[in-house]
Coordinates of C-alpha atoms in Angstrom, one line a residue:
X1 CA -53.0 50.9 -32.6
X2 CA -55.8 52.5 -30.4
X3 CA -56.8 50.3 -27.7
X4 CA -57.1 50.2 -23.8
X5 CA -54.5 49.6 -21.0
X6 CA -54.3 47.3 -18.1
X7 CA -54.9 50.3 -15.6
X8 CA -58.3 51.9 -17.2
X9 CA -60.2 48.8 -15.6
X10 CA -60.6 51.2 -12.5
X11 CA -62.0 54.2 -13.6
X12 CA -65.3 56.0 -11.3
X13 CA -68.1 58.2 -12.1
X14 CA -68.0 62.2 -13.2
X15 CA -68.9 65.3 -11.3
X16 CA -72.0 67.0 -12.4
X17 CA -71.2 70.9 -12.7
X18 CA -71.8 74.1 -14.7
X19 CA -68.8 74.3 -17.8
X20 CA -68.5 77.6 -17.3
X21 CA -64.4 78.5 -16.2
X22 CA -64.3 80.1 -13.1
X23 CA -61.6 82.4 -13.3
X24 CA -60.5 82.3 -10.1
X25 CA -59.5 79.6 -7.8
X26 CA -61.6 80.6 -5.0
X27 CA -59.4 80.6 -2.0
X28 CA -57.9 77.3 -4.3
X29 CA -60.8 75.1 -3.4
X30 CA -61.8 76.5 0.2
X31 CA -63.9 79.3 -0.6
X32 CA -67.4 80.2 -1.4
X33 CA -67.2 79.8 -5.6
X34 CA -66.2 75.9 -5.9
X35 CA -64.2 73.2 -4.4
X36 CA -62.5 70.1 -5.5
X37 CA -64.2 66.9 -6.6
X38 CA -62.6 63.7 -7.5
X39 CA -64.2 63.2 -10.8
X40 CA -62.1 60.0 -12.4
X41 CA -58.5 57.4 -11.4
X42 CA -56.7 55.5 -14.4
X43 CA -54.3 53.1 -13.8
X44 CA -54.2 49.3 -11.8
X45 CA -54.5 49.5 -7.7
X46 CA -51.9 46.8 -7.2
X47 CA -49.6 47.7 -4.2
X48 CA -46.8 46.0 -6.6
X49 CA -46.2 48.6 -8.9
X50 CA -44.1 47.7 -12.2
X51 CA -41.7 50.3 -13.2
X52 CA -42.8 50.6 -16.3
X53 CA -46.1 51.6 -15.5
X54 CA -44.9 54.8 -13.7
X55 CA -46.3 57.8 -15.4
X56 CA -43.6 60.3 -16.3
X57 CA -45.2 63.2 -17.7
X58 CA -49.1 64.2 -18.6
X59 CA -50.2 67.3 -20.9
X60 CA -53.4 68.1 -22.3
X61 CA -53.6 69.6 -25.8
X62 CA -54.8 72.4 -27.0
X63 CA -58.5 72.6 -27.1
X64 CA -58.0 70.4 -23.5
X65 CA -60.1 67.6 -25.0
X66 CA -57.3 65.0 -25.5
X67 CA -54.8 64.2 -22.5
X68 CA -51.8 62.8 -23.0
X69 CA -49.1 60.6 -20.4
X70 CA -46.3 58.9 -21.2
X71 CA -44.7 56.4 -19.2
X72 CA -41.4 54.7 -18.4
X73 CA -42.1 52.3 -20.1
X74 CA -42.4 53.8 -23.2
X75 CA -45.9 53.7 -24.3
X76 CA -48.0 56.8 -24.8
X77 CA -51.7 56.6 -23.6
X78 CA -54.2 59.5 -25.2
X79 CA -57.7 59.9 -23.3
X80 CA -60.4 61.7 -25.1
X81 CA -62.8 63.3 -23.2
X82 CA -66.3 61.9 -24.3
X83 CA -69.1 64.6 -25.9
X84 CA -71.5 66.0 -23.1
X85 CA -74.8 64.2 -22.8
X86 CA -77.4 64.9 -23.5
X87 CA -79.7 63.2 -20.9
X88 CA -77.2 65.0 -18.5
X89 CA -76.8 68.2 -20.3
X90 CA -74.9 69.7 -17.0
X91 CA -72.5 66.8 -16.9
X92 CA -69.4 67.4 -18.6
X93 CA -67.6 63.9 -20.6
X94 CA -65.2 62.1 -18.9
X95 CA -62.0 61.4 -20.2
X96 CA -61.8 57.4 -21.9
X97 CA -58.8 55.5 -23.7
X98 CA -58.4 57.0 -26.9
X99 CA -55.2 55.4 -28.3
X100 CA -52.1 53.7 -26.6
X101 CA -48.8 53.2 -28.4
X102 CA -45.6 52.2 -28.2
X103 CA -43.3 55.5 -28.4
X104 CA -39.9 54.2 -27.6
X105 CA -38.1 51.3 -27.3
X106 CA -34.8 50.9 -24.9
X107 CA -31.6 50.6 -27.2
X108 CA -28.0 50.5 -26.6
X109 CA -25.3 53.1 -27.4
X110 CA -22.5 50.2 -28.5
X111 CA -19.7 53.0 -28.7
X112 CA -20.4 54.5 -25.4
X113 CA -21.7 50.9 -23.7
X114 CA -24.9 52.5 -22.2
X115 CA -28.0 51.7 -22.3
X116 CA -31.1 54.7 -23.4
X117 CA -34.1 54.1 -21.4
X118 CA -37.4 54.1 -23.4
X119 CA -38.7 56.2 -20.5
X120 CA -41.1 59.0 -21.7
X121 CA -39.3 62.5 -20.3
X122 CA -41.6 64.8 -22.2
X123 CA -45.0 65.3 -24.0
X124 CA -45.8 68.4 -26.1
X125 CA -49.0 68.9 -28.2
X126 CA -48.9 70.8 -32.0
X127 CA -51.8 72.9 -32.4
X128 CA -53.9 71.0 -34.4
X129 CA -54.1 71.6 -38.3
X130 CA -56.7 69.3 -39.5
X131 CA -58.5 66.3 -38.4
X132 CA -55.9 64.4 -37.5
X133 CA -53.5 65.3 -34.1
X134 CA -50.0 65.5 -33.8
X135 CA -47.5 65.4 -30.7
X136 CA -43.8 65.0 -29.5
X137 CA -42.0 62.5 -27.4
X138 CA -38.8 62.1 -26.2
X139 CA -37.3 59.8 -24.3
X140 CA -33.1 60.9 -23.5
X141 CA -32.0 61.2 -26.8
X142 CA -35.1 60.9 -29.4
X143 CA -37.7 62.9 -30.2
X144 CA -40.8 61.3 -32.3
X145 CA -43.4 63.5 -34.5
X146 CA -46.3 60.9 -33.9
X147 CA -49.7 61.5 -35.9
X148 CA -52.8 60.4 -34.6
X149 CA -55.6 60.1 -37.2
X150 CA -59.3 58.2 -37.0
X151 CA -60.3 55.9 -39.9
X152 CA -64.1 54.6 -40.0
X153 CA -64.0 53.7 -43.9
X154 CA -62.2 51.4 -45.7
X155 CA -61.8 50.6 -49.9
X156 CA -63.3 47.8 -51.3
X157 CA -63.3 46.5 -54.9
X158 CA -59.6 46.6 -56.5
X159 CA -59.5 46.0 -59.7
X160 CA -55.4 44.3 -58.9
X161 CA -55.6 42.7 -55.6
X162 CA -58.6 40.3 -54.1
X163 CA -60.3 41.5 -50.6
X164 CA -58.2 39.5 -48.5
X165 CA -55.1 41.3 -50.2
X166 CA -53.4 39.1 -52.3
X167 CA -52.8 40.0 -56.2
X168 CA -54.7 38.7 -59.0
X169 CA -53.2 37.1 -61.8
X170 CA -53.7 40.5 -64.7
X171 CA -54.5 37.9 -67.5
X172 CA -57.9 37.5 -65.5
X173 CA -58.9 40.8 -65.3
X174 CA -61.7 40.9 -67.9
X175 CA -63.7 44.0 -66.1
X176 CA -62.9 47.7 -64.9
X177 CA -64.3 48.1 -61.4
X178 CA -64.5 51.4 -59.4
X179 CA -63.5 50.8 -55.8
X180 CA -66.3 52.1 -52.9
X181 CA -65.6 53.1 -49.7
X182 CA -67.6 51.3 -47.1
X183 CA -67.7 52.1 -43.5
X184 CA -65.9 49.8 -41.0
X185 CA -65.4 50.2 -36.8
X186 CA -63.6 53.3 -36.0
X187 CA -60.0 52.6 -35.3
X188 CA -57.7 55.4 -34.0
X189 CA -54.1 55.0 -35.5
X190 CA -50.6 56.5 -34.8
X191 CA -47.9 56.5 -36.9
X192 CA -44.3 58.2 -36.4
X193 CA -44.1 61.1 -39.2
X194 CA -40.8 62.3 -38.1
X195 CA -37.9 61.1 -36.1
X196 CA -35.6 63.3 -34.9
X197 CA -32.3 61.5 -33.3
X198 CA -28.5 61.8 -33.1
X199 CA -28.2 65.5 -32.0
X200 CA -27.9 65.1 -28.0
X201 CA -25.1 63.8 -26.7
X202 CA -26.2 63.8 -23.0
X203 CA -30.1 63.7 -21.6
X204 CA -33.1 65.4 -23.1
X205 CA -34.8 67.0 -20.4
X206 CA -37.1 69.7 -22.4
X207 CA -39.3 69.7 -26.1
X208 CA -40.8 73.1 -26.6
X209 CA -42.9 74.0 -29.5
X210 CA -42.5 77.5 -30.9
X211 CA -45.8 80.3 -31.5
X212 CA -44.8 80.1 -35.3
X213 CA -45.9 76.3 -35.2
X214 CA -42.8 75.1 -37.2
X215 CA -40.1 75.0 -35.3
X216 CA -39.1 73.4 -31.4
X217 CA -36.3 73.5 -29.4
X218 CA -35.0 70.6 -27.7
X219 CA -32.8 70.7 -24.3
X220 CA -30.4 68.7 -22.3
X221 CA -28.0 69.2 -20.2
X222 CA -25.1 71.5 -21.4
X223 CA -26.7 72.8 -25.0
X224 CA -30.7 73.2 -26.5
X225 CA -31.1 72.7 -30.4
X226 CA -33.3 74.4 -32.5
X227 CA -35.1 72.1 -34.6
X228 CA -37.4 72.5 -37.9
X229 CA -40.5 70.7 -38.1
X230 CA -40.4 69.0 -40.9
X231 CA -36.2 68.4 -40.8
X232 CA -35.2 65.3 -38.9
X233 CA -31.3 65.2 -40.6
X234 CA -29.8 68.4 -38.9
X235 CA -30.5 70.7 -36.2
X236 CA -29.0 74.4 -35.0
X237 CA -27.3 74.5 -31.8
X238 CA -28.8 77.8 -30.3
X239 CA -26.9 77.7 -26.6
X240 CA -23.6 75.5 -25.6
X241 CA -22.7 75.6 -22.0
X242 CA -20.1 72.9 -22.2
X243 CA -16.7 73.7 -20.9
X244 CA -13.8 73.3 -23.3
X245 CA -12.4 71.3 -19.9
X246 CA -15.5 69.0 -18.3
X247 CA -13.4 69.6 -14.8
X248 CA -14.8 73.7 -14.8
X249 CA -18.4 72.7 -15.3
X250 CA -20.4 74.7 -12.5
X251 CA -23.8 74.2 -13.9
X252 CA -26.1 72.0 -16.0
X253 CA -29.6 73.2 -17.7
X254 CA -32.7 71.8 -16.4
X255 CA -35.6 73.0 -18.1
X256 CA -36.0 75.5 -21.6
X257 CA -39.1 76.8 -23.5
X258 CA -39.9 78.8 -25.8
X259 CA -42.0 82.1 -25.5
X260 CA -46.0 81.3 -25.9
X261 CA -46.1 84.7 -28.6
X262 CA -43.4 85.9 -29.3
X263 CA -41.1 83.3 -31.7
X264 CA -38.0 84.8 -31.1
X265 CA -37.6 84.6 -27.5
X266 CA -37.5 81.1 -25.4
X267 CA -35.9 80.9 -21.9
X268 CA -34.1 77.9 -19.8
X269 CA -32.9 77.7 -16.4
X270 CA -29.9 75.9 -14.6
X271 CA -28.9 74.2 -11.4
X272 CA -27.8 76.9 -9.8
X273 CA -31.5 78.4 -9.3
X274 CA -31.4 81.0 -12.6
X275 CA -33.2 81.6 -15.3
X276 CA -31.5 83.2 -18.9
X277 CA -33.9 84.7 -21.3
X278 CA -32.6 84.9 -24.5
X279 CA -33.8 86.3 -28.1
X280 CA -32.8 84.5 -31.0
X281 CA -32.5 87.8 -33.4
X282 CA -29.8 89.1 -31.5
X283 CA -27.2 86.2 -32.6
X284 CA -27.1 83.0 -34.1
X285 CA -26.1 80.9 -30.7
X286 CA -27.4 82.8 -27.8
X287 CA -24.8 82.0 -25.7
X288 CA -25.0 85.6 -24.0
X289 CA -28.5 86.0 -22.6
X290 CA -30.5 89.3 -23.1
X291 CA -31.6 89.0 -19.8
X292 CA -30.9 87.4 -16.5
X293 CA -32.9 86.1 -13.1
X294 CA -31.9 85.4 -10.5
X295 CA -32.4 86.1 -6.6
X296 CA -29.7 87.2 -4.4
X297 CA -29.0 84.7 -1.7
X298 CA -30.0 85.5 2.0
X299 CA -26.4 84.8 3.7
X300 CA -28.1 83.7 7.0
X301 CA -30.1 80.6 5.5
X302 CA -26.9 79.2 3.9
X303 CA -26.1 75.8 4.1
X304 CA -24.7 72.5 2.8
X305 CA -27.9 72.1 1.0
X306 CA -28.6 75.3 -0.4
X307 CA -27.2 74.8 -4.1
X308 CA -28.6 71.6 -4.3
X309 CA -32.7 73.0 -3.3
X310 CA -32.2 76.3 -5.4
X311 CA -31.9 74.1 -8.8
X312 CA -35.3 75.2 -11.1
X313 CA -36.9 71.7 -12.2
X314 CA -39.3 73.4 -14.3
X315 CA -39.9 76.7 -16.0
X316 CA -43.1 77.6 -17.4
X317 CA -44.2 80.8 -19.2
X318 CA -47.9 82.5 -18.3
X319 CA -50.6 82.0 -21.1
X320 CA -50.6 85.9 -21.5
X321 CA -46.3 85.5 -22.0
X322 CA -46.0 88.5 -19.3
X323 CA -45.1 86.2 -16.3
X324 CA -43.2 83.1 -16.3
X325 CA -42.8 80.6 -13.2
X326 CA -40.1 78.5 -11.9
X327 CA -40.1 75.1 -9.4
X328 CA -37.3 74.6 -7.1
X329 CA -37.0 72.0 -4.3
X330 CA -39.4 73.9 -2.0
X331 CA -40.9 76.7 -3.3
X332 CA -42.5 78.1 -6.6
X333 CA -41.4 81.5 -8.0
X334 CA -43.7 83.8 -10.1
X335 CA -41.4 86.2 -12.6
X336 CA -42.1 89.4 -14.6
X337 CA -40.4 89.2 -17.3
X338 CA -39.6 93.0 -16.5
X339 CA -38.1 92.7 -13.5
X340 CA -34.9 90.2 -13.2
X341 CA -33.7 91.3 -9.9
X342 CA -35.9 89.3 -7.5
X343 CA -39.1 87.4 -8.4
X344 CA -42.8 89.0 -7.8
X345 CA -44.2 86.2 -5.7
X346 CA -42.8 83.3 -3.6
X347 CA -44.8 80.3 -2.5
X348 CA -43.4 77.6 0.0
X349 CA -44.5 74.3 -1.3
X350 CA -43.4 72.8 1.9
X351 CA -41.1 74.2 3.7
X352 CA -41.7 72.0 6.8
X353 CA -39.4 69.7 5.3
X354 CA -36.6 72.6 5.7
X355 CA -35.7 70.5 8.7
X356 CA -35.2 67.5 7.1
X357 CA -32.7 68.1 4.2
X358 CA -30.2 65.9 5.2
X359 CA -32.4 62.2 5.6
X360 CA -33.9 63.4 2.4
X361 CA -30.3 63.9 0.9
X362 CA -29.6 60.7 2.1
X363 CA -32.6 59.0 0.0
X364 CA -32.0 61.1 -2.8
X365 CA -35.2 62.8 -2.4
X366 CA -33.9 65.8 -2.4
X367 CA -32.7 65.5 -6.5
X368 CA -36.7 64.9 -6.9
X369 CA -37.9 67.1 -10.2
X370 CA -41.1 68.6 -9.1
X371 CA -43.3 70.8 -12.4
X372 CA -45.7 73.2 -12.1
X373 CA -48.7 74.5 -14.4
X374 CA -50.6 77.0 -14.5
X375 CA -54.5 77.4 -14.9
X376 CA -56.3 78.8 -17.8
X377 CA -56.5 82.1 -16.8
X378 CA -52.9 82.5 -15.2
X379 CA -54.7 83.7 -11.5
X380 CA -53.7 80.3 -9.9
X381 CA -50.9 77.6 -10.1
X382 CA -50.2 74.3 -8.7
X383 CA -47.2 71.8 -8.3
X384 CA -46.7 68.7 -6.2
X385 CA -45.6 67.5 -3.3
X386 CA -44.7 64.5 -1.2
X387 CA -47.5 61.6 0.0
X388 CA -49.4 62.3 -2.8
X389 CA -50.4 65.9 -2.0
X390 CA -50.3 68.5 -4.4
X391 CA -50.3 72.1 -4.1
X392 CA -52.4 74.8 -5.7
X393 CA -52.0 78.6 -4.6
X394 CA -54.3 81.5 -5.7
X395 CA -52.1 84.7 -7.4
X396 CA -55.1 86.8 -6.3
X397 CA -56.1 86.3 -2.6
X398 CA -52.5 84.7 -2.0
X399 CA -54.5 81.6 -0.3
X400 CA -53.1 78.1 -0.9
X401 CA -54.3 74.6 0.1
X402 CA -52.9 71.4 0.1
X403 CA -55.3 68.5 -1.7
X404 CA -54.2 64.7 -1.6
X405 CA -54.2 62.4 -4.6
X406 CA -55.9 59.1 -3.2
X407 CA -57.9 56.1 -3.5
X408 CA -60.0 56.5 0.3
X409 CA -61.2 59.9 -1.5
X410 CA -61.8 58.4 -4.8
X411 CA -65.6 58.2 -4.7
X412 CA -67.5 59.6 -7.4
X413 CA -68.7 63.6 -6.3
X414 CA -66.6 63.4 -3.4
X415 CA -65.1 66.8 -2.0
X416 CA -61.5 66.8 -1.9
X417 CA -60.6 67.6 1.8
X418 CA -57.9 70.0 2.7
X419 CA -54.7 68.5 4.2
X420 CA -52.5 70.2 7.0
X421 CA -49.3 69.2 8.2
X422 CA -47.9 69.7 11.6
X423 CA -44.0 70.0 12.2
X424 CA -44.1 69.6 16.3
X425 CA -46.3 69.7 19.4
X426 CA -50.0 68.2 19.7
X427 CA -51.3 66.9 16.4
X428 CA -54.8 68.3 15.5
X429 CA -57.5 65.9 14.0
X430 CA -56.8 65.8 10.3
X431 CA -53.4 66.9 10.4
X432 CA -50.7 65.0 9.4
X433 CA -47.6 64.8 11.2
X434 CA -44.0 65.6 9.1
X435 CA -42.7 62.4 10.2
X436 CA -45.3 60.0 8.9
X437 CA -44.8 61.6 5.4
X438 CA -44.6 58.7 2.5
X439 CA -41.3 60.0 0.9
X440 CA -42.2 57.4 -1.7
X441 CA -45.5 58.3 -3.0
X442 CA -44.8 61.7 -4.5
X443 CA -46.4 63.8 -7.5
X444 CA -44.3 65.5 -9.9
X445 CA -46.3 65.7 -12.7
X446 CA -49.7 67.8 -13.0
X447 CA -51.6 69.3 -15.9
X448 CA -54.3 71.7 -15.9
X449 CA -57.1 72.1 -18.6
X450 CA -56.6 75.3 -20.3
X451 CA -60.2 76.7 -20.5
X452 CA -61.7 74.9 -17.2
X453 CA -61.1 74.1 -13.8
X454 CA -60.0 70.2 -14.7
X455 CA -56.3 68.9 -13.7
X456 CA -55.2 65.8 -14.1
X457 CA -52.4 64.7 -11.2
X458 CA -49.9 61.8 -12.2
X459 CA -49.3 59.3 -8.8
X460 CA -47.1 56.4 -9.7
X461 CA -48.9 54.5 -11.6
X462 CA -52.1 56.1 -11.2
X463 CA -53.8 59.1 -13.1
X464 CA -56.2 61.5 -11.2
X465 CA -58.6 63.7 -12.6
X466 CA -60.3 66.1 -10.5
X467 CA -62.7 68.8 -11.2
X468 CA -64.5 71.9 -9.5
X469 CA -67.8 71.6 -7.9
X470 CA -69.6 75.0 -7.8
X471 CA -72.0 75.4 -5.2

C-alpha cells in the first residue's frame, strides 16, 4: 500500500550542514553554534483545508530515519529519510513518502448511538527487531499493531497455480518445477498484525510502549490498561479513577507513559495540573500513586480560568528517565523525579495571552492540547503555540526563542527568523502585535529527531521540517 499523498507535490530543497549533533541549542537558534533552516513542507497549499487532512500527531522512530503522522482522516503517512549522497557528502537526505495507509475507519457504536472518529490521536514506534518496522495507532477506542515490510522479489514457477494465479487442472501436471525468486519493483507494504479493541469505554488519549519492548499501556479518560504485545483478547486495568457516582467526578486523565528504563514505573497526569507516578510492583492496580506532583497554587493569580489553564496536555519523560516534562495551557514544567513538591524549571510559552483568557474561552481555544518534546540530548525542549509559532527553550543558558511555521519562510536554506510579540504601546518592526494573533492556525504537534538537530512541526495540514545550519 506504499504510495504518495496529494500534499507531497510541494515539497523544497535540503539544508547542506555538518551531521554531527550539537548538543546544545545554542541560545535555541540565536547564538553563535547554529540557527534554524527551513529544510522541507509536505502537505497541499490550498487555503480550503479538508478536515481530514489535518495532521493529528507526528513521531519519529527510533533510529530518526522514518517519521511518522497520522491524520484525522485516518490514514498514516511514513517518510523515510533518503541515504546521504554522495556527490553532496555534507548534505544530509531528505525525508520522501515511504508508505501511506489507511489506519482507521469511522464506525458506529449502535448500543451507545455514537459515532468513533477514525481520527489518528496517537503514534508510537516499536524498536525495531528485524527488517521489517512496526508501530501503534489509535484512534478513540482502537489500537492497531501495523507492520511495515519492503518486498523487491517475487516467486515464479508453481508447480499448482499458472503466473496469472489461477489453478491448474492436477491431471496436467506432468513435470516437478522448483519455483525462483525473481526480482520485481520495490513495494513497501503494511499490514495490521494486531488489533487491540473493546477495552475503553471512553476516549484514548495516550499509547505508551514499555523499556521491556512487550508490553504498552493504553490511557483515556478515567482508567489506563496494561496491554501485552502479542494479546489483543484481554487487557489489565492498572489505574480506575471512575467514581462509583459519575456526579463526584473532579478530574479526568490527560496524558500517561511509561518510564523510558525502568519497566515498572509509567506516570499520567490529570486535569487538575498533577502528575501521579506510580510503580507497578507495588500492587496490581495502582490506584494509590508512589509518588505525587504537583505545585501549590499562588492564591493572588486565582481566577475563573485557573483550573481550566493548569490541565497537563502532555507528559513526557527525559531520554536519561531522570527528568520528566509537563504542558499546560501556558507554560511548560521541567520535573525531577526526586523532587514532587514544586517543579525545577518553568517556561512561559506565552503568557501574553494571560490577558486574554476569556475571548479565548469563548472560542474554545483555551481546551487547545498543546505537546511538547524533547531533543536528543535532553538540554533543550520545544512546544507550540498559536499563528503557527512554536517554541523552543534552552535548559542550559535558559534562552528561548520563538520560530514561525510558514510558507513566506519556506525557501530552501532560508534562516528561520526570530518572532516577538508585543502586548501594548508602539509596535517594533518585526514584532507582532497580541491582537493580530491567528487563533486558528495553531501547532500542537512537534517531533524532534533523537540524535540531531531535525524537528518536524505539524500545521494543519502541512508538515515542516526544519534543521540547524551551523556556521
Amino acid at each position: 500500500m506504499g504510495g504518495g499523498r496529494g500534499g507531497e507535490r510541494a515539497c523544497c530543497g535540503l539544508v547542506a550542514s555538518s551531521p554531527a549533533l550539537v548538543s546544545c541549542v545554542a541560545g535555541v537558534g540565536g547564538g553563535n553554534d547554529f540557527q534554524w533552516c527551513f529544510s522541507q513542507v509536505k502537505g497541499a497549499i490550498d487555503e480550503d483545508v479538508a478536515e481530514a487532512d489535518i495532521i493529528s500527531t507526528v513521531e519519529f522512530n527510533f533510529s530518526g530515519d522514518l517519521l511518522a503522522t497520522g491524520d484525522k482522516g485516518g490514514r498514516v503517512v511514513i517518510f523515510q529519510r533518503e541515504q546521504e549522497s554522495k556527490s553532496r557528502p555534507h548534505s544530509r537526505g531528505e525525508y520522501n513518502v515511504y508508505s501511506t495507509f489507511q489506519s482507521h475507519e469511522p464506525e458506529f457504536d449502535y448500543l451507545k448511538s455514537l459515532e468513533i472518529e477514525e481520527k489518528i490521536n496517537k503514534i508510537r514506534w516499536l524498536p525495531q527487531q528485524n527488517a521489517a518496522h512496526c508501530l501503534l495507532s489509535t484512534n478513540d477506542k482502537t489500537i492497531k499493531l501495523w507492520k511495515i515490510s519492503e518486498r523487491d522479489k517475487r516467486a515464479e514457477g508453481y508447480n499448482l497455480k499458472d503466473e496469472d494465479g489461477r489453478l491448474r487442472d492436477p491431471f496436467r501436471i506432468t513435470s516437478l518445477r522448483v519455483p525462483i525468486l525473481k526480482p520485481m519493483d520495490l513495494m513497501v507494504e503494511a499490514s495490521p498484525r494486531r488489533i487491540f479493541a473493546n477495552a475503553h469505554t471512553y476516549h484514548i488519549n495516550s499509547i505508551s510502549v514499555n523499556s521491556d519492548h512487550e508490553t504498552y499501556l493504553s490511557a483515556d479518560d478515567l482508567r489506563i490498561n496494561l496491554w501485552h504485545l502479542e494479546i489483543t483478547d484481554r487487557s489489565f486495568n492498572i489505574v480506575d479513577i471512575k467514581p462509583a457516582n459519575m456526579e463526584e467526578l473532579t478530574e479526568v486523565i490527560t496524558a500517561a507513559e511509561f518510564h523510558p528504563h525502568q519497566c515498572n514505573v509509567f506516570v499520567y497526569s490529570s486535569s487538575k495540573g498533577t502528575i501521579r507516578l506510580c510503580d507497578m510492583r507495588d500492587s496490581a492496580l495502582c490506584d494509590r500513586h508512589s509518588k505525587f506532583f504537583e505545585e501549590p497554587e499562588d492564591p493572588s493569580s486565582r481566577s475563573f480560568f485557573s483550573e481550566i489553564i493548569s490541565s497537563i496536555s502532555d507528559v513526557k519523560f527525559s531520554h536519561s528517565g531522570r527528568y520528566m516534562m509537563t504542558r499546560d495551557y501556558l507554560s511548560v514544567k521541567v520535573w525531577d523525579l526526586n523532587m514532587e513538591s514544586r517543579p525545577v524549571e518553568t517556561y512561559q510559552v506565552h503568557e501574553y495571552l494571560r490577558s486574554k483568557l476569556c475571548s479565548l474561552y469563548e472560542n474554545d481555544c483555551i481546551f487547545d492540547k498543546f505537546e511538547c518534546c524533547w531533543n536528543g540530548s535532553d538540554s533543550a525542549i520545544m512546544t507550540g503555540s498559536y499563528n503557527n509559532f512554536f517554541r523552543m527553550f534552552d535548559r542550559n543558558t535558559r534562552r528561548d526563542i520563538t520560530l514561525e511555521a510558514s510558507r513566506e519562510s519556506s525557501k530552501p536554506r532560508a534562516i528561520l527568523k526570530p518572532r516577538k510579540v508585543c502586548t501594548g504601546g508602539k509596535r517594533k518592526k518585526d514584532e507582532i502585535n497580541v491582537d493580530s494573533l491567528d487563533f486558528n492556525k495553531k501547532i500542537l504537534h512537534t517531533a524532534w529527531h533523537p540524535k540531531e538537530n531535525i524537528i518536524a512541526v505539524a500545521a494543519t495540514n502541512n508538515l515542516y521540517i526544519f534543521q540547524d545550519k551551523i556556521n
